[in-house]
PDB file of C-alpha atoms in Angstrom:
ATOM      1  CA  UNK P   1     -31.385  37.645   5.530  1.00 48.00           C
ATOM      2  CA  UNK P   2     -28.172  39.123   7.410  1.00 54.00           C
ATOM      3  CA  UNK P   3     -24.900  39.514   5.691  1.00 56.00           C
ATOM      4  CA  UNK P   4     -23.607  36.862   8.010  1.00 58.00           C
ATOM      5  CA  UNK P   5     -26.384  34.658   7.418  1.00 57.00           C
ATOM      6  CA  UNK P   6     -25.880  34.970   3.625  1.00 52.00           C
ATOM      7  CA  UNK P   7     -22.122  34.166   4.219  1.00 49.00           C
ATOM      8  CA  UNK P   8     -23.076  30.926   5.867  1.00 50.00           C
ATOM      9  CA  UNK P   9     -25.561  30.163   3.404  1.00 50.00           C
ATOM     10  CA  UNK P  10     -23.029  30.780   0.526  1.00 45.00           C
ATOM     11  CA  UNK P  11     -20.667  28.667   2.124  1.00 47.00           C
ATOM     12  CA  UNK P  12     -23.195  25.781   2.449  1.00 49.00           C
ATOM     13  CA  UNK P  13     -23.798  25.808  -1.089  1.00 51.00           C
ATOM     14  CA  UNK P  14     -20.406  25.709  -2.036  1.00 51.00           C
ATOM     15  CA  UNK P  15     -19.667  22.885   0.077  1.00 74.00           C
ATOM     16  CA  UNK P  16     -22.581  20.937  -1.386  1.00 76.00           C
ATOM     17  CA  UNK P  17     -21.043  21.734  -4.937  1.00 78.00           C
ATOM     18  CA  UNK P  18     -17.651  20.614  -3.848  1.00 79.00           C
ATOM     19  CA  UNK P  19     -19.272  17.306  -2.890  1.00 81.00           C
ATOM     20  CA  UNK P  20     -21.209  16.930  -6.071  1.00 83.00           C
ATOM     21  CA  UNK P  21     -18.143  17.427  -8.075  1.00 86.00           C
ATOM     22  CA  UNK P  22     -15.906  15.093  -6.356  1.00 84.00           C
ATOM     23  CA  UNK P  23     -18.608  12.515  -6.166  1.00 86.00           C
ATOM     24  CA  UNK P  24     -18.983  13.044  -9.991  1.00 89.00           C
ATOM     25  CA  UNK P  25     -14.960  13.164 -10.443  1.00 88.00           C
ATOM     26  CA  UNK P  26     -14.483   9.673  -8.192  1.00 90.00           C
ATOM     27  CA  UNK P  27     -17.678   8.103 -10.089  1.00 91.00           C
ATOM     28  CA  UNK P  28     -16.509   8.911 -13.321  1.00 91.00           C
ATOM     29  CA  UNK P  29     -12.954   7.376 -12.402  1.00 91.00           C
ATOM     30  CA  UNK P  30     -14.095   4.278 -11.117  1.00 92.00           C
ATOM     31  CA  UNK P  31     -16.721   3.789 -14.055  1.00 93.00           C
ATOM     32  CA  UNK P  32     -13.935   4.230 -16.450  1.00 91.00           C
ATOM     33  CA  UNK P  33     -11.501   1.667 -14.926  1.00 92.00           C
ATOM     34  CA  UNK P  34     -14.488  -0.995 -14.495  1.00 91.00           C
ATOM     35  CA  UNK P  35     -15.359  -0.265 -18.407  1.00 92.00           C
ATOM     36  CA  UNK P  36     -11.655  -0.560 -19.508  1.00 90.00           C
ATOM     37  CA  UNK P  37     -11.066  -3.615 -17.350  1.00 87.00           C
ATOM     38  CA  UNK P  38     -13.610  -5.761 -18.817  1.00 88.00           C
ATOM     39  CA  UNK P  39     -11.060  -7.249 -21.647  1.00 85.00           C
ATOM     40  CA  UNK P  40      -9.244 -10.328 -20.575  1.00 83.00           C
ATOM     41  CA  UNK P  41      -5.820  -9.821 -19.124  1.00 84.00           C
ATOM     42  CA  UNK P  42      -3.073  -9.614 -21.867  1.00 80.00           C
ATOM     43  CA  UNK P  43      -0.108  -8.029 -20.306  1.00 81.00           C
ATOM     44  CA  UNK P  44       2.812 -10.378 -20.477  1.00 82.00           C
ATOM     45  CA  UNK P  45       3.525 -10.534 -16.410  1.00 80.00           C
ATOM     46  CA  UNK P  46      -0.108 -11.520 -16.033  1.00 80.00           C
ATOM     47  CA  UNK P  47      -0.025 -14.089 -18.576  1.00 83.00           C
ATOM     48  CA  UNK P  48       3.250 -15.798 -17.310  1.00 82.00           C
ATOM     49  CA  UNK P  49       3.388 -14.978 -13.631  1.00 82.00           C
ATOM     50  CA  UNK P  50       0.510 -13.411 -11.665  1.00 84.00           C
ATOM     51  CA  UNK P  51      -2.194 -15.558 -13.234  1.00 86.00           C
ATOM     52  CA  UNK P  52      -0.106 -18.369 -14.472  1.00 85.00           C
ATOM     53  CA  UNK P  53       0.977 -19.275 -10.735  1.00 87.00           C
ATOM     54  CA  UNK P  54      -2.704 -19.632  -9.417  1.00 88.00           C
ATOM     55  CA  UNK P  55      -3.321 -21.896 -12.399  1.00 88.00           C
ATOM     56  CA  UNK P  56      -0.424 -23.928 -11.303  1.00 87.00           C
ATOM     57  CA  UNK P  57      -1.504 -24.011  -7.675  1.00 86.00           C
ATOM     58  CA  UNK P  58      -4.939 -25.239  -8.894  1.00 86.00           C
ATOM     59  CA  UNK P  59      -3.243 -28.645  -9.916  1.00 85.00           C
ATOM     60  CA  UNK P  60      -0.108 -28.787  -7.922  1.00 83.00           C
ATOM     61  CA  UNK P  61      -1.200 -27.228  -4.407  1.00 78.00           C
ATOM     62  CA  UNK P  62      -1.123 -23.543  -3.180  1.00 76.00           C
ATOM     63  CA  UNK P  63       2.432 -21.999  -2.962  1.00 79.00           C
ATOM     64  CA  UNK P  64       3.836 -24.815  -5.021  1.00 79.00           C
ATOM     65  CA  UNK P  65       6.978 -23.563  -6.758  1.00 82.00           C
ATOM     66  CA  UNK P  66       8.337 -24.438 -10.311  1.00 81.00           C
ATOM     67  CA  UNK P  67      12.148 -24.626 -10.259  1.00 82.00           C
ATOM     68  CA  UNK P  68      12.423 -23.372 -14.099  1.00 81.00           C
ATOM     69  CA  UNK P  69      10.432 -20.373 -13.081  1.00 82.00           C
ATOM     70  CA  UNK P  70      12.423 -18.261 -10.708  1.00 85.00           C
ATOM     71  CA  UNK P  71       9.356 -15.863 -10.142  1.00 85.00           C
ATOM     72  CA  UNK P  72       7.742 -18.747  -8.474  1.00 85.00           C
ATOM     73  CA  UNK P  73      10.081 -18.079  -5.407  1.00 87.00           C
ATOM     74  CA  UNK P  74       8.940 -14.448  -5.198  1.00 90.00           C
ATOM     75  CA  UNK P  75       6.925 -13.347  -2.333  1.00 92.00           C
ATOM     76  CA  UNK P  76       3.224 -13.934  -3.553  1.00 90.00           C
ATOM     77  CA  UNK P  77       0.766 -12.362  -1.231  1.00 92.00           C
ATOM     78  CA  UNK P  78      -1.224 -10.524  -3.730  1.00 93.00           C
ATOM     79  CA  UNK P  79      -1.048 -13.598  -6.106  1.00 91.00           C
ATOM     80  CA  UNK P  80      -2.820 -15.648  -3.236  1.00 91.00           C
ATOM     81  CA  UNK P  81      -5.933 -13.216  -3.888  1.00 92.00           C
ATOM     82  CA  UNK P  82      -5.655 -13.805  -7.659  1.00 92.00           C
ATOM     83  CA  UNK P  83      -6.152 -17.499  -6.807  1.00 90.00           C
ATOM     84  CA  UNK P  84     -10.004 -16.928  -6.187  1.00 90.00           C
ATOM     85  CA  UNK P  85     -10.797 -15.423  -9.712  1.00 90.00           C
ATOM     86  CA  UNK P  86      -8.524 -17.991 -11.476  1.00 89.00           C
ATOM     87  CA  UNK P  87     -10.379 -20.953  -9.569  1.00 87.00           C
ATOM     88  CA  UNK P  88     -13.602 -19.212 -10.727  1.00 88.00           C
ATOM     89  CA  UNK P  89     -12.451 -18.978 -14.412  1.00 87.00           C
ATOM     90  CA  UNK P  90     -12.823 -15.155 -14.023  1.00 88.00           C
ATOM     91  CA  UNK P  91      -9.476 -13.888 -14.780  1.00 87.00           C
ATOM     92  CA  UNK P  92     -11.075 -10.448 -15.093  1.00 90.00           C
ATOM     93  CA  UNK P  93     -11.771 -10.137 -11.553  1.00 90.00           C
ATOM     94  CA  UNK P  94      -7.938 -10.052 -10.715  1.00 91.00           C
ATOM     95  CA  UNK P  95      -7.738  -6.497 -12.532  1.00 92.00           C
ATOM     96  CA  UNK P  96     -10.591  -5.300 -10.181  1.00 93.00           C
ATOM     97  CA  UNK P  97      -8.786  -6.826  -6.862  1.00 93.00           C
ATOM     98  CA  UNK P  98      -5.591  -4.847  -8.082  1.00 94.00           C
ATOM     99  CA  UNK P  99      -7.561  -1.458  -8.659  1.00 94.00           C
ATOM    100  CA  UNK P 100      -8.882  -1.888  -4.960  1.00 95.00           C
ATOM    101  CA  UNK P 101      -5.685  -1.471  -3.728  1.00 96.00           C
ATOM    102  CA  UNK P 102      -5.550   2.043  -5.688  1.00 95.00           C
ATOM    103  CA  UNK P 103      -8.798   2.945  -4.151  1.00 95.00           C
ATOM    104  CA  UNK P 104      -7.536   1.772  -0.662  1.00 95.00           C
ATOM    105  CA  UNK P 105      -4.184   4.005  -1.457  1.00 96.00           C
ATOM    106  CA  UNK P 106      -6.424   7.133  -2.283  1.00 95.00           C
ATOM    107  CA  UNK P 107      -8.627   6.559   1.033  1.00 95.00           C
ATOM    108  CA  UNK P 108      -4.975   6.388   2.896  1.00 95.00           C
ATOM    109  CA  UNK P 109      -4.242   9.563   1.439  1.00 95.00           C
ATOM    110  CA  UNK P 110      -7.514  11.151   1.922  1.00 93.00           C
ATOM    111  CA  UNK P 111      -7.429  10.247   5.634  1.00 93.00           C
ATOM    112  CA  UNK P 112      -4.144  11.293   6.121  1.00 94.00           C
ATOM    113  CA  UNK P 113      -4.256  14.916   4.491  1.00 91.00           C
ATOM    114  CA  UNK P 114      -7.674  15.380   6.420  1.00 88.00           C
ATOM    115  CA  UNK P 115      -6.147  15.017   9.525  1.00 89.00           C
ATOM    116  CA  UNK P 116      -3.976  17.876   9.134  1.00 87.00           C
ATOM    117  CA  UNK P 117      -6.172  20.108   6.806  1.00 85.00           C
ATOM    118  CA  UNK P 118      -9.772  19.132   5.958  1.00 83.00           C
ATOM    119  CA  UNK P 119     -11.936  16.907   3.552  1.00 84.00           C
ATOM    120  CA  UNK P 120     -11.522  19.232   0.798  1.00 85.00           C
ATOM    121  CA  UNK P 121      -7.883  18.821   0.376  1.00 86.00           C
ATOM    122  CA  UNK P 122      -7.982  15.103   1.556  1.00 88.00           C
ATOM    123  CA  UNK P 123     -10.436  14.545  -1.356  1.00 89.00           C
ATOM    124  CA  UNK P 124      -8.400  16.569  -3.895  1.00 88.00           C
ATOM    125  CA  UNK P 125      -5.486  14.367  -2.794  1.00 91.00           C
ATOM    126  CA  UNK P 126      -7.014  11.299  -3.529  1.00 93.00           C
ATOM    127  CA  UNK P 127      -8.386  12.346  -6.649  1.00 91.00           C
ATOM    128  CA  UNK P 128      -4.922  13.689  -7.997  1.00 92.00           C
ATOM    129  CA  UNK P 129      -3.382  10.407  -7.085  1.00 94.00           C
ATOM    130  CA  UNK P 130      -6.130   8.225  -8.849  1.00 93.00           C
ATOM    131  CA  UNK P 131      -5.841  10.451 -12.005  1.00 92.00           C
ATOM    132  CA  UNK P 132      -2.217   9.967 -12.404  1.00 93.00           C
ATOM    133  CA  UNK P 133      -1.276   8.243 -15.714  1.00 93.00           C
ATOM    134  CA  UNK P 134       0.948   5.641 -14.132  1.00 94.00           C
ATOM    135  CA  UNK P 135      -1.830   4.522 -11.599  1.00 94.00           C
ATOM    136  CA  UNK P 136      -4.713   4.253 -14.364  1.00 92.00           C
ATOM    137  CA  UNK P 137      -2.312   2.173 -16.527  1.00 92.00           C
ATOM    138  CA  UNK P 138      -1.736  -0.087 -13.411  1.00 92.00           C
ATOM    139  CA  UNK P 139      -5.294  -0.218 -12.177  1.00 91.00           C
ATOM    140  CA  UNK P 140      -6.328  -2.200 -15.477  1.00 91.00           C
ATOM    141  CA  UNK P 141      -3.451  -4.855 -15.125  1.00 90.00           C
ATOM    142  CA  UNK P 142      -2.856  -7.934 -13.199  1.00 90.00           C
ATOM    143  CA  UNK P 143       0.123  -6.849 -11.353  1.00 91.00           C
ATOM    144  CA  UNK P 144       1.026  -6.374  -7.640  1.00 92.00           C
ATOM    145  CA  UNK P 145       2.622  -3.030  -7.724  1.00 92.00           C
ATOM    146  CA  UNK P 146      -0.646  -1.231  -6.122  1.00 95.00           C
ATOM    147  CA  UNK P 147      -0.700  -3.617  -3.455  1.00 94.00           C
ATOM    148  CA  UNK P 148       3.196  -2.653  -2.604  1.00 95.00           C
ATOM    149  CA  UNK P 149       1.993   0.698  -2.741  1.00 95.00           C
ATOM    150  CA  UNK P 150      -0.929   0.505  -0.617  1.00 96.00           C
ATOM    151  CA  UNK P 151       1.075  -1.353   2.428  1.00 96.00           C
ATOM    152  CA  UNK P 152       3.990   1.064   2.082  1.00 95.00           C
ATOM    153  CA  UNK P 153       1.752   4.056   2.038  1.00 95.00           C
ATOM    154  CA  UNK P 154       0.071   2.809   5.109  1.00 96.00           C
ATOM    155  CA  UNK P 155       3.788   2.168   6.658  1.00 95.00           C
ATOM    156  CA  UNK P 156       4.986   5.509   5.953  1.00 94.00           C
ATOM    157  CA  UNK P 157       1.766   7.399   7.293  1.00 94.00           C
ATOM    158  CA  UNK P 158       1.928   5.581  10.353  1.00 93.00           C
ATOM    159  CA  UNK P 159       5.347   6.187  10.894  1.00 92.00           C
ATOM    160  CA  UNK P 160       4.818  10.000  10.615  1.00 91.00           C
ATOM    161  CA  UNK P 161       1.876   9.965  12.799  1.00 92.00           C
ATOM    162  CA  UNK P 162       3.834   7.839  15.777  1.00 90.00           C
ATOM    163  CA  UNK P 163       6.624  10.429  15.134  1.00 86.00           C
ATOM    164  CA  UNK P 164       4.182  12.978  16.534  1.00 86.00           C
ATOM    165  CA  UNK P 165       3.840  11.029  19.719  1.00 84.00           C
ATOM    166  CA  UNK P 166       6.358   8.314  20.107  1.00 80.00           C
ATOM    167  CA  UNK P 167       4.272   6.975  23.080  1.00 81.00           C
ATOM    168  CA  UNK P 168       1.691   5.644  21.095  1.00 84.00           C
ATOM    169  CA  UNK P 169       3.247   2.477  20.134  1.00 89.00           C
ATOM    170  CA  UNK P 170       0.169   0.839  18.231  1.00 92.00           C
ATOM    171  CA  UNK P 171       1.087   3.124  15.242  1.00 93.00           C
ATOM    172  CA  UNK P 172       4.543   1.881  15.153  1.00 91.00           C
ATOM    173  CA  UNK P 173       3.209  -1.578  15.321  1.00 93.00           C
ATOM    174  CA  UNK P 174       0.976  -0.630  12.496  1.00 94.00           C
ATOM    175  CA  UNK P 175       3.815   0.402  10.366  1.00 94.00           C
ATOM    176  CA  UNK P 176       5.644  -2.870  10.983  1.00 94.00           C
ATOM    177  CA  UNK P 177       2.819  -4.899  10.154  1.00 95.00           C
ATOM    178  CA  UNK P 178       2.213  -2.776   6.756  1.00 95.00           C
ATOM    179  CA  UNK P 179       5.940  -2.984   6.054  1.00 95.00           C
ATOM    180  CA  UNK P 180       5.756  -6.755   6.497  1.00 95.00           C
ATOM    181  CA  UNK P 181       3.075  -7.136   4.001  1.00 96.00           C
ATOM    182  CA  UNK P 182       4.748  -5.116   1.765  1.00 95.00           C
ATOM    183  CA  UNK P 183       7.746  -7.220   1.848  1.00 94.00           C
ATOM    184  CA  UNK P 184       5.454 -10.151   1.310  1.00 94.00           C
ATOM    185  CA  UNK P 185       4.244  -8.475  -1.937  1.00 94.00           C
ATOM    186  CA  UNK P 186       7.422  -7.702  -3.862  1.00 91.00           C
ATOM    187  CA  UNK P 187      11.200  -7.723  -3.219  1.00 92.00           C
ATOM    188  CA  UNK P 188      11.328  -4.047  -4.051  1.00 90.00           C
ATOM    189  CA  UNK P 189      10.021  -3.373  -0.712  1.00 92.00           C
ATOM    190  CA  UNK P 190      13.355  -4.373   0.676  1.00 91.00           C
ATOM    191  CA  UNK P 191      14.910  -1.133  -0.231  1.00 91.00           C
ATOM    192  CA  UNK P 192      11.673   0.908   0.240  1.00 91.00           C
ATOM    193  CA  UNK P 193      11.541  -0.295   4.114  1.00 91.00           C
ATOM    194  CA  UNK P 194      15.155   0.233   4.709  1.00 91.00           C
ATOM    195  CA  UNK P 195      15.092   3.854   3.384  1.00 91.00           C
ATOM    196  CA  UNK P 196      12.171   4.189   5.426  1.00 89.00           C
ATOM    197  CA  UNK P 197      13.860   2.929   8.461  1.00 88.00           C
ATOM    198  CA  UNK P 198      16.733   5.238   8.142  1.00 87.00           C
ATOM    199  CA  UNK P 199      14.434   8.298   7.735  1.00 85.00           C
ATOM    200  CA  UNK P 200      12.161   7.612  10.805  1.00 83.00           C
ATOM    201  CA  UNK P 201      15.707   7.327  12.503  1.00 83.00           C
ATOM    202  CA  UNK P 202      16.801  10.307  11.331  1.00 83.00           C
ATOM    203  CA  UNK P 203      13.690  12.386  12.326  1.00 82.00           C
ATOM    204  CA  UNK P 204      13.409  10.508  15.778  1.00 79.00           C
ATOM    205  CA  UNK P 205      16.678  11.800  16.800  1.00 80.00           C
ATOM    206  CA  UNK P 206      16.396  15.292  15.212  1.00 79.00           C
ATOM    207  CA  UNK P 207      13.110  15.656  17.311  1.00 78.00           C
ATOM    208  CA  UNK P 208      14.233  13.858  20.364  1.00 73.00           C
ATOM    209  CA  UNK P 209      18.134  14.925  20.339  1.00 71.00           C
ATOM    210  CA  UNK P 210      17.753  16.760  23.817  1.00 69.00           C
ATOM    211  CA  UNK P 211      16.046  13.984  25.726  1.00 70.00           C
ATOM    212  CA  UNK P 212      17.989  11.360  27.790  1.00 67.00           C
ATOM    213  CA  UNK P 213      18.244   7.809  26.557  1.00 75.00           C
ATOM    214  CA  UNK P 214      17.239   8.970  23.058  1.00 70.00           C
ATOM    215  CA  UNK P 215      19.545   6.060  21.435  1.00 78.00           C
ATOM    216  CA  UNK P 216      18.387   3.533  23.878  1.00 78.00           C
ATOM    217  CA  UNK P 217      14.823   4.252  23.197  1.00 80.00           C
ATOM    218  CA  UNK P 218      15.345   4.512  19.310  1.00 80.00           C
ATOM    219  CA  UNK P 219      16.922   0.964  19.346  1.00 83.00           C
ATOM    220  CA  UNK P 220      13.669  -0.318  21.132  1.00 85.00           C
ATOM    221  CA  UNK P 221      11.536   1.370  18.649  1.00 85.00           C
ATOM    222  CA  UNK P 222      13.694   0.011  15.864  1.00 87.00           C
ATOM    223  CA  UNK P 223      13.649  -3.688  17.426  1.00 89.00           C
ATOM    224  CA  UNK P 224       9.714  -3.428  17.729  1.00 90.00           C
ATOM    225  CA  UNK P 225       9.267  -2.164  13.888  1.00 91.00           C
ATOM    226  CA  UNK P 226      12.018  -4.541  12.587  1.00 91.00           C
ATOM    227  CA  UNK P 227      10.778  -7.924  14.341  1.00 93.00           C
ATOM    228  CA  UNK P 228       7.113  -7.050  13.596  1.00 94.00           C
ATOM    229  CA  UNK P 229       8.046  -6.718   9.960  1.00 94.00           C
ATOM    230  CA  UNK P 230      10.254  -9.686   9.598  1.00 94.00           C
ATOM    231  CA  UNK P 231       7.799 -11.842  11.502  1.00 95.00           C
ATOM    232  CA  UNK P 232       5.157 -10.915   8.951  1.00 94.00           C
ATOM    233  CA  UNK P 233       7.516 -11.684   5.824  1.00 95.00           C
ATOM    234  CA  UNK P 234       9.157 -14.800   7.434  1.00 94.00           C
ATOM    235  CA  UNK P 235       6.811 -17.351   6.000  1.00 93.00           C
ATOM    236  CA  UNK P 236       8.250 -16.500   2.352  1.00 92.00           C
ATOM    237  CA  UNK P 237      11.702 -16.458   3.693  1.00 92.00           C
ATOM    238  CA  UNK P 238      11.527 -19.700   5.708  1.00 93.00           C
ATOM    239  CA  UNK P 239      10.006 -21.353   2.523  1.00 91.00           C
ATOM    240  CA  UNK P 240      12.645 -20.269  -0.063  1.00 90.00           C
ATOM    241  CA  UNK P 241      15.305 -21.218   2.815  1.00 91.00           C
ATOM    242  CA  UNK P 242      14.103 -24.630   3.124  1.00 91.00           C
ATOM    243  CA  UNK P 243      13.982 -24.905  -0.862  1.00 88.00           C
ATOM    244  CA  UNK P 244      17.136 -23.239  -1.853  1.00 87.00           C
ATOM    245  CA  UNK P 245      18.978 -22.184   1.292  1.00 87.00           C
ATOM    246  CA  UNK P 246      18.585 -18.456   0.368  1.00 88.00           C
ATOM    247  CA  UNK P 247      15.568 -16.537   2.172  1.00 89.00           C
ATOM    248  CA  UNK P 248      15.442 -13.915  -0.506  1.00 87.00           C
ATOM    249  CA  UNK P 249      15.747 -16.260  -3.535  1.00 83.00           C
ATOM    250  CA  UNK P 250      16.623 -15.390  -6.435  1.00 84.00           C
ATOM    251  CA  UNK P 251      17.988 -11.943  -5.425  1.00 80.00           C
ATOM    252  CA  UNK P 252      21.173 -12.958  -3.398  1.00 72.00           C
TER     253      UNK P 252
END
C-alpha cells in the first residue's frame, strides 16, 4: 500500500471511530434521560401549572382560564402538547415531549455548525449542548423552557443565514415564524426577540451601509419579520385582550 493510500485508509478508520464514539455518546445521553424521566413529575411548576392547566382543560374546555391563577393567561403553546399525555393519564410522557425540544435544538446546532465547518464539529457542538447541566436538568422536567430555546435558536440561526444573502426572504420568514412560536411559548421571549431584532438591524446596516436605500430596505425586512411574528403570537394576545383588556396580561 502506498503512503498516500495508507493516509486515506487511516482517515477512514478515524472517521469510523469518530462516528462510533458520537453514536455511543448520544445513545448514552438519551438513554440516561429516558431512565431518569421514568419517575412521575414532582417539580412545583409542573404540578401547579404545566400539568394543572391541561387537567383543567379536560373538564372545562381547552384554553379555558382560571381568574385566580394568573399563569392561566400566559401563552400556552407547549402546554397544549402536554394535554395529550394528561388526557391519556400518562404524565411522564410530558417529560419526553420537553426533552424532544432539547434534541431538536441539538440538531439545529449540528446543522448550523456543519454549514460552516463539517459533521465532526456539528456533532461535537450538539453533544456539548446536550451535556450542559442546565439542559440535563430541564430535560427531565415538565417545563416549557426547552421549547422556548428551540424556537429562539431556530430564529437566531435563520437570521444569521439570511444576513448572508438578504435576497433569500424565506430565511427571514422562517425567523419570523419561529420568533412568533417563541412568543407563544413564554413571555420571556419578548425581550429575546426584541434584542434579536436590534442585533439583526445592527448587522444589516454594518453589511449594507454602502448600498442605496439601505434604510428603506431594512424597514421593509423589519416589517416582514415583525408582522409574521406578531401574527403567530396574535391568538394569545387577542384572547387576553378580550378577557382582561391587556394583550400580555399579567405583565403590563
